[in-house]
Coordinates of C-alpha atoms in Angstrom, one line a residue:
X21 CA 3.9 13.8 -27.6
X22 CA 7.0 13.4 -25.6
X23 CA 7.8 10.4 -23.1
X24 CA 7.2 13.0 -19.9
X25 CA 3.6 13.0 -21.0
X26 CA 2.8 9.4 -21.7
X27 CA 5.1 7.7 -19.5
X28 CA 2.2 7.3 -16.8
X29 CA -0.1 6.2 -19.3
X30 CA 2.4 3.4 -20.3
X31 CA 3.0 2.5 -16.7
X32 CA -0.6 1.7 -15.9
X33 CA -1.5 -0.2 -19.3
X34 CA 1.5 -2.1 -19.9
X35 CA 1.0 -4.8 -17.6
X36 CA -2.6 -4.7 -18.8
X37 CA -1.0 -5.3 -22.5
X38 CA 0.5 -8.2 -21.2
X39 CA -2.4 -9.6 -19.3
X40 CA -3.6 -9.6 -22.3
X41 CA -0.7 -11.4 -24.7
X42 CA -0.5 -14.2 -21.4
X43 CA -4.5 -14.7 -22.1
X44 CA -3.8 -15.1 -25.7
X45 CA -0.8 -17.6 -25.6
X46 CA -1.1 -21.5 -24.7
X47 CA -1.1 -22.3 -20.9
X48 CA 2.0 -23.5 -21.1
X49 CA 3.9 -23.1 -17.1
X50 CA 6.7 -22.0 -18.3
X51 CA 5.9 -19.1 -21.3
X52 CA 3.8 -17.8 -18.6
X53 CA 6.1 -17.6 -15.9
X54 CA 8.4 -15.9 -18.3
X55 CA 5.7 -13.6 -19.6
X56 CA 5.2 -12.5 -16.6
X57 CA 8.1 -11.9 -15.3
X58 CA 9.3 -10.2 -18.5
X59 CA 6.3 -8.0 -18.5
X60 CA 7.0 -7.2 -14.8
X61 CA 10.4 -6.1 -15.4
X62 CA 9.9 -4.0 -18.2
X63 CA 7.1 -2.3 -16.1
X64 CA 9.3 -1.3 -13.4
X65 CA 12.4 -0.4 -15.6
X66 CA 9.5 2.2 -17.0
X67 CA 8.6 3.6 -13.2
X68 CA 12.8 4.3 -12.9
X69 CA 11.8 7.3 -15.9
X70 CA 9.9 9.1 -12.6
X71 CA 12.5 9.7 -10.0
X72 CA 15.0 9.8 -12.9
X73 CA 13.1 12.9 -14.1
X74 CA 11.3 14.5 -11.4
X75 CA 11.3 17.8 -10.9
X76 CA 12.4 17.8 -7.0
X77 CA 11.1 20.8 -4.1
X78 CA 7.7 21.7 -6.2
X79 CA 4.5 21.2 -5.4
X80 CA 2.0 20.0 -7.6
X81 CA 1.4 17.0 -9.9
X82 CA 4.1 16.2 -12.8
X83 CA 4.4 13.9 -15.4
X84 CA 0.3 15.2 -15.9
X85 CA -1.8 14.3 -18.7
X86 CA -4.9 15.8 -18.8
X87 CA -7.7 15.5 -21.4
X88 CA -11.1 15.1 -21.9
X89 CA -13.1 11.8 -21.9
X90 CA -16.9 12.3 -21.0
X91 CA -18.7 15.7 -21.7
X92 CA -21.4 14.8 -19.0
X93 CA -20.7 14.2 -16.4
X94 CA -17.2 16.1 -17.2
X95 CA -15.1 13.1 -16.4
X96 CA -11.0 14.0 -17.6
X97 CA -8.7 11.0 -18.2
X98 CA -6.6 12.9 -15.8
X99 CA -2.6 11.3 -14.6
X100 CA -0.1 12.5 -12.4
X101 CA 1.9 12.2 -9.5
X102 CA 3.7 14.2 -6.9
X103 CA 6.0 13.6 -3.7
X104 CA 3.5 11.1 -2.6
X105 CA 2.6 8.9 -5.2
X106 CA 5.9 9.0 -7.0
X107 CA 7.8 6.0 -5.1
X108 CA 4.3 4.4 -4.5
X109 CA 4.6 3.7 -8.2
X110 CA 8.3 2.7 -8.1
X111 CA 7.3 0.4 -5.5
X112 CA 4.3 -1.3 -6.8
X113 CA 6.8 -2.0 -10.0
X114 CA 9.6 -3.0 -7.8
X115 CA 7.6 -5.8 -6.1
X116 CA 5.6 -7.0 -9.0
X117 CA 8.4 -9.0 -10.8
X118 CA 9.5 -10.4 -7.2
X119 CA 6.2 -11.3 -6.5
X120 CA 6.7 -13.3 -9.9
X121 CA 10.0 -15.3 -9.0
X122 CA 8.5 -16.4 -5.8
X123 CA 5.5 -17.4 -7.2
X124 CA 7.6 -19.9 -9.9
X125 CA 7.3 -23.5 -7.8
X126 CA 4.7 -22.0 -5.0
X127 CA 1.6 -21.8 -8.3
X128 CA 1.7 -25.5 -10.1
X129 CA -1.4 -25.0 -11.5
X130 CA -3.6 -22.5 -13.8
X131 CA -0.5 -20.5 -14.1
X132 CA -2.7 -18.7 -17.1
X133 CA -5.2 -17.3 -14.9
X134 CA -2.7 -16.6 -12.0
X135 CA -0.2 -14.2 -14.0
X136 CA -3.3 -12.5 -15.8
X137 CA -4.9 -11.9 -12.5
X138 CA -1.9 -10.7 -11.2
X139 CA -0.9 -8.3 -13.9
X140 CA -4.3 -6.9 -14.1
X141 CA -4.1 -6.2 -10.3
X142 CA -0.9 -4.5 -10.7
X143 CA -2.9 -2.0 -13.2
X144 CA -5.3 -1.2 -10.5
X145 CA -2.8 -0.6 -8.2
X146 CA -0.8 2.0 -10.2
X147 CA -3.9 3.3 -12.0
X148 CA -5.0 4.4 -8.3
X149 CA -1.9 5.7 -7.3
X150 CA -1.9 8.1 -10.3
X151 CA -5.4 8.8 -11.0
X152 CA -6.7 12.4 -10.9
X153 CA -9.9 12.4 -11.7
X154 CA -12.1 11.3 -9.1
X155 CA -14.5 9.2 -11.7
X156 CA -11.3 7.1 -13.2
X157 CA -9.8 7.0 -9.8
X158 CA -13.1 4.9 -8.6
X159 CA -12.5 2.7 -11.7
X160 CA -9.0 1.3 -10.6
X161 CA -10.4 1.3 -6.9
X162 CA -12.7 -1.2 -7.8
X163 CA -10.9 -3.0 -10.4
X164 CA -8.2 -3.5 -8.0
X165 CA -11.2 -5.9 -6.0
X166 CA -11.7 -8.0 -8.3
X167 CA -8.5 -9.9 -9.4
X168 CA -7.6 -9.9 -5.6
X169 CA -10.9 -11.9 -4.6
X170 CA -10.4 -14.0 -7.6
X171 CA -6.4 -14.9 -6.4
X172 CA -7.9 -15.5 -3.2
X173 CA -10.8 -17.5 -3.9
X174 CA -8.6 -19.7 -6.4
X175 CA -5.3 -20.2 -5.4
X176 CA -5.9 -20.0 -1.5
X177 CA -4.0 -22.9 0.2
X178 CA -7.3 -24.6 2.0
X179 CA -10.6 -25.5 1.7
X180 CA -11.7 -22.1 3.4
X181 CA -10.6 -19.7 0.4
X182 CA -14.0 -19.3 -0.6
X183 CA -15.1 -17.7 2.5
X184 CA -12.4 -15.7 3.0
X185 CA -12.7 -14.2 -0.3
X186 CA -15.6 -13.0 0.5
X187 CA -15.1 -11.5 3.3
X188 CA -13.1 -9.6 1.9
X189 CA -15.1 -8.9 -1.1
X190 CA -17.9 -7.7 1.0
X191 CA -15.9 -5.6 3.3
X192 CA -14.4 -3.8 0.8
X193 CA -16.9 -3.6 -1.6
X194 CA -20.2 -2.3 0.6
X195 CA -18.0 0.6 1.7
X196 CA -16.5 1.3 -1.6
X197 CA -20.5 1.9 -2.6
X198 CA -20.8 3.9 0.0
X199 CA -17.8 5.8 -1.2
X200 CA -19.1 6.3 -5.0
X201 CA -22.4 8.3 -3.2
X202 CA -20.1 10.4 -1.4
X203 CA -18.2 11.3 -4.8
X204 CA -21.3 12.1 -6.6
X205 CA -22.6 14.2 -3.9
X206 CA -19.2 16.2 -4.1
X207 CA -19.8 16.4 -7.5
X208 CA -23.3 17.7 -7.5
X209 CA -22.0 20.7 -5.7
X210 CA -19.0 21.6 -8.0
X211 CA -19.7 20.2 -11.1
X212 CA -16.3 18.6 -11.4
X213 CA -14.6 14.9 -10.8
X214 CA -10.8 17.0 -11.2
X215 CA -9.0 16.8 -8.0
X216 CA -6.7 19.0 -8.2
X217 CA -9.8 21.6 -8.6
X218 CA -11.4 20.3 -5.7
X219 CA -8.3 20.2 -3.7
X220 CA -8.6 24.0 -4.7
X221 CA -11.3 24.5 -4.3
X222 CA -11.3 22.5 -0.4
X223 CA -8.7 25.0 0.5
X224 CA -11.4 28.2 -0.1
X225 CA -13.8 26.7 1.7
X226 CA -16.0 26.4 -1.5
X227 CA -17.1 22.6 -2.0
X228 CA -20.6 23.2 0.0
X229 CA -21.8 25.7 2.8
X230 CA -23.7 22.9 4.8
X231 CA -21.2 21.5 7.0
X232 CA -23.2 18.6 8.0
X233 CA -23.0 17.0 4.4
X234 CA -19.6 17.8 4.3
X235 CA -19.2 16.0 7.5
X236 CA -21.2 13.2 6.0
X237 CA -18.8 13.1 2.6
X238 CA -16.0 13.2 4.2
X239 CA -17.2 10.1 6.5
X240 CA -18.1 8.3 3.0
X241 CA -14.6 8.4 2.0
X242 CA -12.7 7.8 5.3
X243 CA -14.5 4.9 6.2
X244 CA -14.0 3.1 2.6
X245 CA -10.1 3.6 3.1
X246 CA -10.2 3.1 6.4
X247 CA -12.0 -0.2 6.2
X248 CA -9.2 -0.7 3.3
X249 CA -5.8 -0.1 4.8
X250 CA -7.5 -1.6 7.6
X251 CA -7.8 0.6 10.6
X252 CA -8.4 -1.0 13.8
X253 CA -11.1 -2.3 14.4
X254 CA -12.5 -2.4 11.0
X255 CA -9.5 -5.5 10.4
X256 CA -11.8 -8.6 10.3
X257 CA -11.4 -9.6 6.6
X258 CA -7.1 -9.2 7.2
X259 CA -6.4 -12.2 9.2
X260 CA -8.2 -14.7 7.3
X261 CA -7.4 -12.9 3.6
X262 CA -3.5 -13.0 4.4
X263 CA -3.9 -16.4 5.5
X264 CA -5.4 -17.9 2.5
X265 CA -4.3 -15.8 -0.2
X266 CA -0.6 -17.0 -2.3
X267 CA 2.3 -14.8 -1.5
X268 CA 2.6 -12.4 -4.2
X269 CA -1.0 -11.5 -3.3
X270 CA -0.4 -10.6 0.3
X271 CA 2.8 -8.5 -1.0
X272 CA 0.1 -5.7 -2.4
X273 CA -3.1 -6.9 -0.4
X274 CA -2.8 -4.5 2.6
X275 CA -1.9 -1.2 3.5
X276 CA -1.2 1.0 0.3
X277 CA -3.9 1.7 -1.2
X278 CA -6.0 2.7 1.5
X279 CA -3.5 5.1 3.3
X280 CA -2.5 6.7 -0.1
X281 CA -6.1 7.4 -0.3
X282 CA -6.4 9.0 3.0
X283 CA -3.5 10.8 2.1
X284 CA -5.0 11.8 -0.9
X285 CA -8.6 12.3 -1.2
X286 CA -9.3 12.8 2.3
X287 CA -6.7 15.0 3.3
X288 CA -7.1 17.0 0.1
X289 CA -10.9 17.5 -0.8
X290 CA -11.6 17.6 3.2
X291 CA -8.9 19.4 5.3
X292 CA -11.0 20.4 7.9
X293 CA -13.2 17.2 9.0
X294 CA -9.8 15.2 8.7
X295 CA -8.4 17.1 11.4
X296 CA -11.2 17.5 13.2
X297 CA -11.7 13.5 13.1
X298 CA -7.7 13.4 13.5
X299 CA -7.9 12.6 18.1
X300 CA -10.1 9.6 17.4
X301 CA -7.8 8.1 14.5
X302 CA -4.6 8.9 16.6
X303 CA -6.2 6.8 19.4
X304 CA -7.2 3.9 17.0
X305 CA -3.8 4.0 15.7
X306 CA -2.1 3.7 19.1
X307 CA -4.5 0.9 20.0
X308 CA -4.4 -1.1 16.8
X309 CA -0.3 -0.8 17.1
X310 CA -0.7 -2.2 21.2
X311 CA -3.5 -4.7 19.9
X312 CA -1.8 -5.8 17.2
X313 CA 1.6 -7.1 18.5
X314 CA -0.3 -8.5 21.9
X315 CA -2.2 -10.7 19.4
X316 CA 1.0 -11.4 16.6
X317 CA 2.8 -12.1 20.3
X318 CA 0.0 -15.5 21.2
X319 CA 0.0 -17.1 17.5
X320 CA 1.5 -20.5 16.7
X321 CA 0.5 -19.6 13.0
X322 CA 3.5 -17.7 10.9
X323 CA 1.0 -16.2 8.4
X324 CA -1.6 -15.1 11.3
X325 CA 1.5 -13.8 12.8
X326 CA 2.3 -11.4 10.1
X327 CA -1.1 -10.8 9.6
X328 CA -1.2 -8.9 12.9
X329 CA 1.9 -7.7 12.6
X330 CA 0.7 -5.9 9.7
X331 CA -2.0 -4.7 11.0
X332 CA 0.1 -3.3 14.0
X333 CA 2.3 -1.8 11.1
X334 CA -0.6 0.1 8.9
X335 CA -1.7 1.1 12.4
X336 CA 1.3 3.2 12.9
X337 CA 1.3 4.5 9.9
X338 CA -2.1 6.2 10.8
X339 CA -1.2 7.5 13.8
X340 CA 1.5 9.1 11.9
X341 CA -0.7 10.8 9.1
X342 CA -3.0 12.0 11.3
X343 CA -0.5 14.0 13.3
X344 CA -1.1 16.6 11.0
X345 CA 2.8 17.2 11.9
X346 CA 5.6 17.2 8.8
X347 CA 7.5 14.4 10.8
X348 CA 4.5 12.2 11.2
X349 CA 3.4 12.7 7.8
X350 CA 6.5 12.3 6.4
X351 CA 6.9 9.2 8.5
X352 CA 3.9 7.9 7.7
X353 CA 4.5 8.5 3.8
X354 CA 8.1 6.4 4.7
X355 CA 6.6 3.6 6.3
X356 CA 4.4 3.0 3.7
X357 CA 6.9 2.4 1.5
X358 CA 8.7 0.5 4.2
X359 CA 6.2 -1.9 5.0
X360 CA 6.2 -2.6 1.3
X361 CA 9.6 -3.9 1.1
X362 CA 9.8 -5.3 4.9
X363 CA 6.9 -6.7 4.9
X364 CA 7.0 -8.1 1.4
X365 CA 10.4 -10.1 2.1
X366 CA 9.2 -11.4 5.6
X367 CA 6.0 -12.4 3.6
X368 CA 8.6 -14.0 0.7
X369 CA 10.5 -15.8 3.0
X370 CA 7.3 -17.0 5.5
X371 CA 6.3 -18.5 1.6
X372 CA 9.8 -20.0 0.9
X373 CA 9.2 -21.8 4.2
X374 CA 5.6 -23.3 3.6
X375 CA 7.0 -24.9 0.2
X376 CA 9.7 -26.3 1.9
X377 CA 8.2 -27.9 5.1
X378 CA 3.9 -27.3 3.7
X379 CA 3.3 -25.9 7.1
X380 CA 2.9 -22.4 9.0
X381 CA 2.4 -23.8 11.9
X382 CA 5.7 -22.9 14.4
X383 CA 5.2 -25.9 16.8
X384 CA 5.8 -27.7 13.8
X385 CA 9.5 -26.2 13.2
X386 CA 12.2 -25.7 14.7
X387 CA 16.2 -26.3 14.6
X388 CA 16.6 -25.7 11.1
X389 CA 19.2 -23.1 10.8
X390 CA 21.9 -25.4 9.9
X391 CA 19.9 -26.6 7.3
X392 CA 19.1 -23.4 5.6
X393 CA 21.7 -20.9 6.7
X394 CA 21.3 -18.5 3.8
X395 CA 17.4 -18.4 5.0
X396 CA 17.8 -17.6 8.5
X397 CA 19.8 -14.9 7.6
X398 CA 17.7 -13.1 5.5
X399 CA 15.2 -14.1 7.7
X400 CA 17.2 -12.1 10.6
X401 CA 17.8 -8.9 8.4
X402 CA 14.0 -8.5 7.4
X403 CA 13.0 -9.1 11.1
X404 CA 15.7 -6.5 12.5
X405 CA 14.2 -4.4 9.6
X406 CA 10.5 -4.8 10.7
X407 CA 11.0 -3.8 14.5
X408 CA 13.3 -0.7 13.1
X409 CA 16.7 -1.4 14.0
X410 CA 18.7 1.7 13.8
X411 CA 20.5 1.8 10.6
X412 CA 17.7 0.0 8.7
X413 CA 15.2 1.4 6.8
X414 CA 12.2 0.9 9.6
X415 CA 14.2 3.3 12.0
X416 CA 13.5 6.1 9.8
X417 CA 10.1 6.0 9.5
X418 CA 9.1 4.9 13.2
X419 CA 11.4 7.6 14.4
X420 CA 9.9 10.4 12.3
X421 CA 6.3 8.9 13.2
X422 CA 6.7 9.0 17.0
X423 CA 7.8 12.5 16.8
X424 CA 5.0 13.6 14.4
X425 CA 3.1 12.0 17.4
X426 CA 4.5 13.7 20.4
X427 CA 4.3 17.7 18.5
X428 CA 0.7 16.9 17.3
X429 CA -1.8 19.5 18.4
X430 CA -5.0 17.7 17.3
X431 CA -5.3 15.0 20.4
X432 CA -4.8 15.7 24.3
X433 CA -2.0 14.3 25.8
X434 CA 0.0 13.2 22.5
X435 CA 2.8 11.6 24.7
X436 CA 0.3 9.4 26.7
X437 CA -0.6 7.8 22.8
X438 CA 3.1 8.1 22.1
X439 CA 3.7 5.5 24.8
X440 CA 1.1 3.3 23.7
X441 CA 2.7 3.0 20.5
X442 CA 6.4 2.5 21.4
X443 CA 5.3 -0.3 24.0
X444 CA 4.3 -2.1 20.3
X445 CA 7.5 -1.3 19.3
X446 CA 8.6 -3.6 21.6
X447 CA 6.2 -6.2 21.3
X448 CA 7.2 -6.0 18.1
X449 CA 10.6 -7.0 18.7
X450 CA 9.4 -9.8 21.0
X451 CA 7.5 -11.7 19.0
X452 CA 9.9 -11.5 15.5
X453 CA 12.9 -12.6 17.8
X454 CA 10.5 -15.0 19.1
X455 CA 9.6 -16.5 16.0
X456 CA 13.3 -16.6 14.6
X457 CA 14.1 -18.8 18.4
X458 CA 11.3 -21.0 17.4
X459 CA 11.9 -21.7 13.2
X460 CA 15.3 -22.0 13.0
X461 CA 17.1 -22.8 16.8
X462 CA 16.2 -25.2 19.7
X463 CA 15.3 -28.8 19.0
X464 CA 14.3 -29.8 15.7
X465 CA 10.7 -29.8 15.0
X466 CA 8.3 -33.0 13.9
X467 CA 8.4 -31.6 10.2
X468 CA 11.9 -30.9 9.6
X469 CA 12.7 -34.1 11.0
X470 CA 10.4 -35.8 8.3
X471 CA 11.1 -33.1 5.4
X472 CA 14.3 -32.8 3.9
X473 CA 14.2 -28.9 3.3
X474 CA 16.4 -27.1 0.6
X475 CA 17.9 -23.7 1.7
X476 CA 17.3 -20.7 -1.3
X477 CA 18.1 -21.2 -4.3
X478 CA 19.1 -18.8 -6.5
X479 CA 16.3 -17.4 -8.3
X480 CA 15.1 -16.7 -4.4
X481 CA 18.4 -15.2 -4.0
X482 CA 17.9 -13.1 -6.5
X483 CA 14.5 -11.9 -5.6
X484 CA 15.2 -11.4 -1.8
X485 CA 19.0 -9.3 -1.9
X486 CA 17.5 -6.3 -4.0
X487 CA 15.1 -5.9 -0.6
X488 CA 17.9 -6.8 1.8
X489 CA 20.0 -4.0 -0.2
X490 CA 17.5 -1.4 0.2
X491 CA 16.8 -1.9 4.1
X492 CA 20.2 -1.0 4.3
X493 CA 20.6 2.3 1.5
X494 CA 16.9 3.3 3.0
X495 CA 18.4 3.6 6.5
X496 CA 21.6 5.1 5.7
X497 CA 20.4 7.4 2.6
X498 CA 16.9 8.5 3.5
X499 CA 17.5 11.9 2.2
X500 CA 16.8 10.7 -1.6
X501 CA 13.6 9.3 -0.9
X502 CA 12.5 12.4 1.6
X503 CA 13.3 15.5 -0.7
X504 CA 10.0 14.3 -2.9
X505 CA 7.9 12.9 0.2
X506 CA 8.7 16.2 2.0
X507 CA 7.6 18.5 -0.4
X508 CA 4.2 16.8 0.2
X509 CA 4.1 16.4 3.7
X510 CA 5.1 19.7 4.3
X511 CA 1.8 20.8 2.8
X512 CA 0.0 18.5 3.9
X513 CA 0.7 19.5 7.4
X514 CA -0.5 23.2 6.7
X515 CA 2.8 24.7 6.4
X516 CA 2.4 26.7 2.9
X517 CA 0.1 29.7 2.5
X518 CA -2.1 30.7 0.3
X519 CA -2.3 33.3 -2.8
X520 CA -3.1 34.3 -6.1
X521 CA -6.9 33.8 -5.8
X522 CA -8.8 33.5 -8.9
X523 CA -12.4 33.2 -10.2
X524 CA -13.0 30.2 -12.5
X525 CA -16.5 29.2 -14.1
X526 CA -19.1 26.6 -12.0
X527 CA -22.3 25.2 -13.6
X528 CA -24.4 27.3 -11.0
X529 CA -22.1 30.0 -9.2
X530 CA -18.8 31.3 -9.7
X531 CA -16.1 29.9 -7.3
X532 CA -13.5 31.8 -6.0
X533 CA -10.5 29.7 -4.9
X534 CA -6.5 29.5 -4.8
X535 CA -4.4 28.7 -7.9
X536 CA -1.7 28.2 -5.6
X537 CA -2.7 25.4 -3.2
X538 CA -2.7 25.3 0.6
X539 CA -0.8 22.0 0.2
X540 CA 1.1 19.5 -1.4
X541 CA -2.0 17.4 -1.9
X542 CA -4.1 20.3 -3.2
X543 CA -1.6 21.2 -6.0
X544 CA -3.0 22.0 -9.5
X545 CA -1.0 20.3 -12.1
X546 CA 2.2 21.7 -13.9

C-alpha cells in the first residue's frame, strides 16, 4: 500500500485516533490543550501530502481508495478528492489547530469533552469532503451534527444554549432525513451508492425516465444543503447558533459543508434540475447578499453582526455556483475557501475581544486602539479582507463571482441581480468600517474604562499572522490555488464533452453511459 492510497484514509481518522487517546488520558487542562493541538497539527502537516502531490489539469478523483464494505446494499468505502475538495481539506486542517490556540483561556472548563468534540467534528468535516460513496458520505453528514449540537449546547456563553442547539439540531436534522429518502430512492433505480457511477451515469440521462421523481430527488438533496450552508431564507438557526456557540465552533459551523455538497452531489447526480432551479437560487443569493448586510448594518451585537455578515457571504457564494459560468463557479469554489480564512480570523479576533472586555455588545466599546494596537490592526486587515479589498484574497473571488453572474444564461436580466449583489458589497464595507469606528476609536466605552484589556499575546499572534499571510499570497498568487479549482469548474459549467460510451452491468437493465465524464464533478476515479 503506498502513502498516495491511504493518505485520505489517515486524514479522516487521525483526529478520530486522537479523540480517542484525549478521552483516555486524565482531564488534566493542560495535556489536553496540548493533545489537541498536537493532534491538530499533525493532521494538517498530513493534508500538505495533497497539493504537494496532486496531479494538476485532470479531471477526476485522485488520491482514490476504493473497496468493498457491504455486499447488500453495495456500499464501497469509497475516498477521493479532485479540484474541489482538495483545499477544502487543507483548509479544514489549517483551521483546526487555530481553532485550538484560541480556544486555550476562552474553554476553562471540561476541556476533555471540548477537544474530543472538536476533533471528532473535524473527522466529519473531512470525512464529507472526501467521501464517494453516497451511503458513507451520509455517515460523516450526520456525524458532523452531533459534536456541533453538543459544543453548542455545552460550552455556549448564556443561559439560552440549549435552545439554540436545538434549533439547529432540528433544522439540520429533519432535512438531512429527508435527504437519506432521496438517496435511497436514487439508489433503487441504479443499484449503486458510487458517485462517480452516478455522476456517469447523470450525464447519459440514465438515473430514472420519470422526471417528476427526479425532480423530487433532486429537491431532497438541495434543500438539505441548502438549509445547511444556509440559503436565504432558510437562515433561522444561523444567528442564534453563531451567537452561542465558542469560537472554534463558529470557525467550521457555516458555509462549507453545505455548498461543497451542492457542488457535489447536486451538481453531479442532477445536472439538469440544478440548472433548471438555477434563476430562483440566483435571486435568493442576490437577496440574501442585500438582506444580509442591511441587517449586519442595524446590529449593536459583534457576533450577530458576523452572523449576518456570513450569511451575506455564503449568499454570494451561491449566486456564484449557480451561474453555471467557469468564473462564477470558480469564484464561488474561491470564496469558499475565503470565507474560511476571513471569516475565521474576524471570528478569532471578535473572541479575543469578548475575553478581554466579556462583552459583544459595541455600545459597550470603544477607544481602545491605543490599548490594543496589535489588535486593531489585524482587526483592520481581516475587515479590508472581508469586503474584498483589491489585492486581498476576497477581491479574487467576488470579482470572479460577479462576472460568473453577469455572463449567466440561466436567469433573465443577470446584470439587474448583479447589482443587487454589488450594492452588498458596499454595505459590506459600511458596516465592517463601521464597527472598526466604533471598537477601537471615539470616546472610550463604559467597559474598557472598567476593564483593563491586554492586547495579543503571542500564542494569538501566532494563530492570527498565518491568516493575515495568506489574505495577502491569496490575492497576489491566486493562480496556485485556481489550476486545481479550475479544472473542476470548468466542467462543472458544461465546458467538456462527452465520449467513449460504455455498457456496464445494472441489477435490472444494462446502462449505457460515459467513461469519460461531462464534468469535473462527474469524473470516475483514476
Amino acid at each position: 500500500m503506498t502513502i498516495d492510497s491511504s493518505i485520505l484514509s489517515l486524514i479522516v481518522f487521525f483526529p478520530t485516533v486522537g479523540a480517542i487517546l484525549l478521552a483516555l488520558l486524565p482531564a488534566n487542562p493542560t495535556l489536553q490543550k496540548w493533545g489537541a493541538l498536537v493532534v491538530t497539527l499533525l493532521t494538517f502537516l498530513f493534508t500538505l501530502h495533497l497539493p504537494a502531490h496532486y496531479q494538476y489539469g485532470l479531471t477526476g478523483y485522485q488520491f482514490d481508495v476504493n473497496v468493498p464494505w457491504i455486499a447488500s446494499p453495495a456500499i464501497r468505502y469509497h475516498l477521493g478528492v479532485d479540484g474541489l475538495s482538495m483545499w477544502l481539506v487543507v483548509l479544514s486542517g489549517f483551521l483546526a489547530p487555530l481553532g485550538v490556540l484560541i480556544s486555550w483561556r476562552a474553554i476553562d472548563r471540561r476541556e476533555k469533552l471540548f477537544y474530543t468534540l472538536f476533533l471528532l467534528q473535524q473527522t466529519a468535516m473531512i470525512g464529507v469532503f472526501v467521501a464517494l460513496d453516497l451511503f458513507l458520505y451520509y455517515g460523516f453528514w450526520e456525524w458532523s451534527l452531533v459534536p456541533m449540537t453538543i459544543l453548542i449546547a455545552t460550552f455556549g456563553r448564556t443561559d439560552k444554549r440549549a435552545k439554540a442547539a436545538l434549533k439547529y439540531f432540528l433544522y439540520a436534522f429533519i432535512p438531512s432525513a429527508i435527504l437519506l429518502v432521496g438517496m435511497l430512492w436514487v439508489y433503487a433505480q441504479t443499484g449503486t451508492f458510487d458517485l462517480p457511477m452516478l455522476q456517469q451515469m447523470a450525464a447519459s440521462h440514465s438515473i430514472s425516465s420519470n422526471q417528476s421523481a427526479l425532480w423530487l430527488a433532486s429537491l431532497a438533496f438541495l434543500v438539505a444543503f441548502a438549509v445547511k450552508v444556509p440559503v436565504f431564507p432558510l437562515h433561522g438557526w444561523l444567528s442564534d447558533a453563531i451567537f452561542e456557540a465558542p469560537t472554534a465552533a463558529v470557525m467550521v459551523l457555516a458555509g462549507k459543508l453545505g455548498l461543497y455538497s451542492i457542488l457535489r452531489f447536486s451538481f453531479g447526480i442532477f445536472p439538469e434540475q440544478s440548472r433548471q432551479i438555477a434563476p430562483l437560487m440566483i435571486a435568493l443569493g442576490a437577496i440574501g447578499i442585500a438582506y444580509g448586510a442591511l441587517v449586519a448594518l442595524v446590529q449593536t451585537d459583534l457576533k450577530r453582526l458576523a452572523a449576518y455578515s456570513t450569511l451575506g457571504h455564503l449568499s454570494f457564494i451561491t449566486l456564484g455556483i449557480f451561474s453555471f459560468t467557469v468564473a462564477g463557479i470558480d469564484g464561488g469554489v474561491y470564496q469558499i475557501i475565503n470565507h474560511g480564512i476571513s471569516g475565521g480570523a474576524l471570528f478569532m479576533l471578535l473572541g479575543a475581544l469578548y475575553e478581554r472586555y466579556g462583552t459583544y455588545d459595541m455600545r459597550e466599546l470603544g477607544g481602545v486602539a491605543q490599548k490594543l494596537p496589535w489588535m486593531v490592526t489585524l482587526f483592520v486587515i481581516t475587515a479590508l479582507s472581508n469586503i474584498g479589498l483589491p489585492g486581498l484574497n476576497g477581491f479574487v473571488g467576488e470579482f470572479l463571482t460577479l462576472s460568473g453572474s453577469l455572463q449567466t444564461i440561466y436567469v433573465a436580466h443577470p446584470m439587474l441581480w448583479t447589482a443587487i449583489a454589488t450594492t452588498g458589497v458596499i454595505f459590506g464595507a459600511g458596516y465592517m468600517l463601521w464597527a472598526i469606528q466604533r471598537i477601537f476609536y471615539g470616546g472610550m466605552g463604559r467597559r474598557p474604562d472598567e476593564v483593563s484589556g491586554w492586547d495579543l499575546d503571542a500564542r494569538e499572534q501566532v494563530a492570527l499572522w498565518p491568516m493575515a499571510v495568506l489574505f495577502v499570497v491569496m490575492g497576489v498568487a491566486s493562480p496556485y490555488w485556481m489550476r486545481a479549482i479550475d479544472s473542476f469548474g470548468t466542467g462543472a459549467a458544461g465546458k467538456t464533452t462527452v465520449t467513449d460510451v460504455r455498457v456496464y452491468p445494472h441489477p435490472t437493465k444494462n446502462l449505457a453511459f460515459p467513461a469519460t465524464p461531462v464534468s469535473s464533478t462527474e469524473g470516475g476515479a483514476h
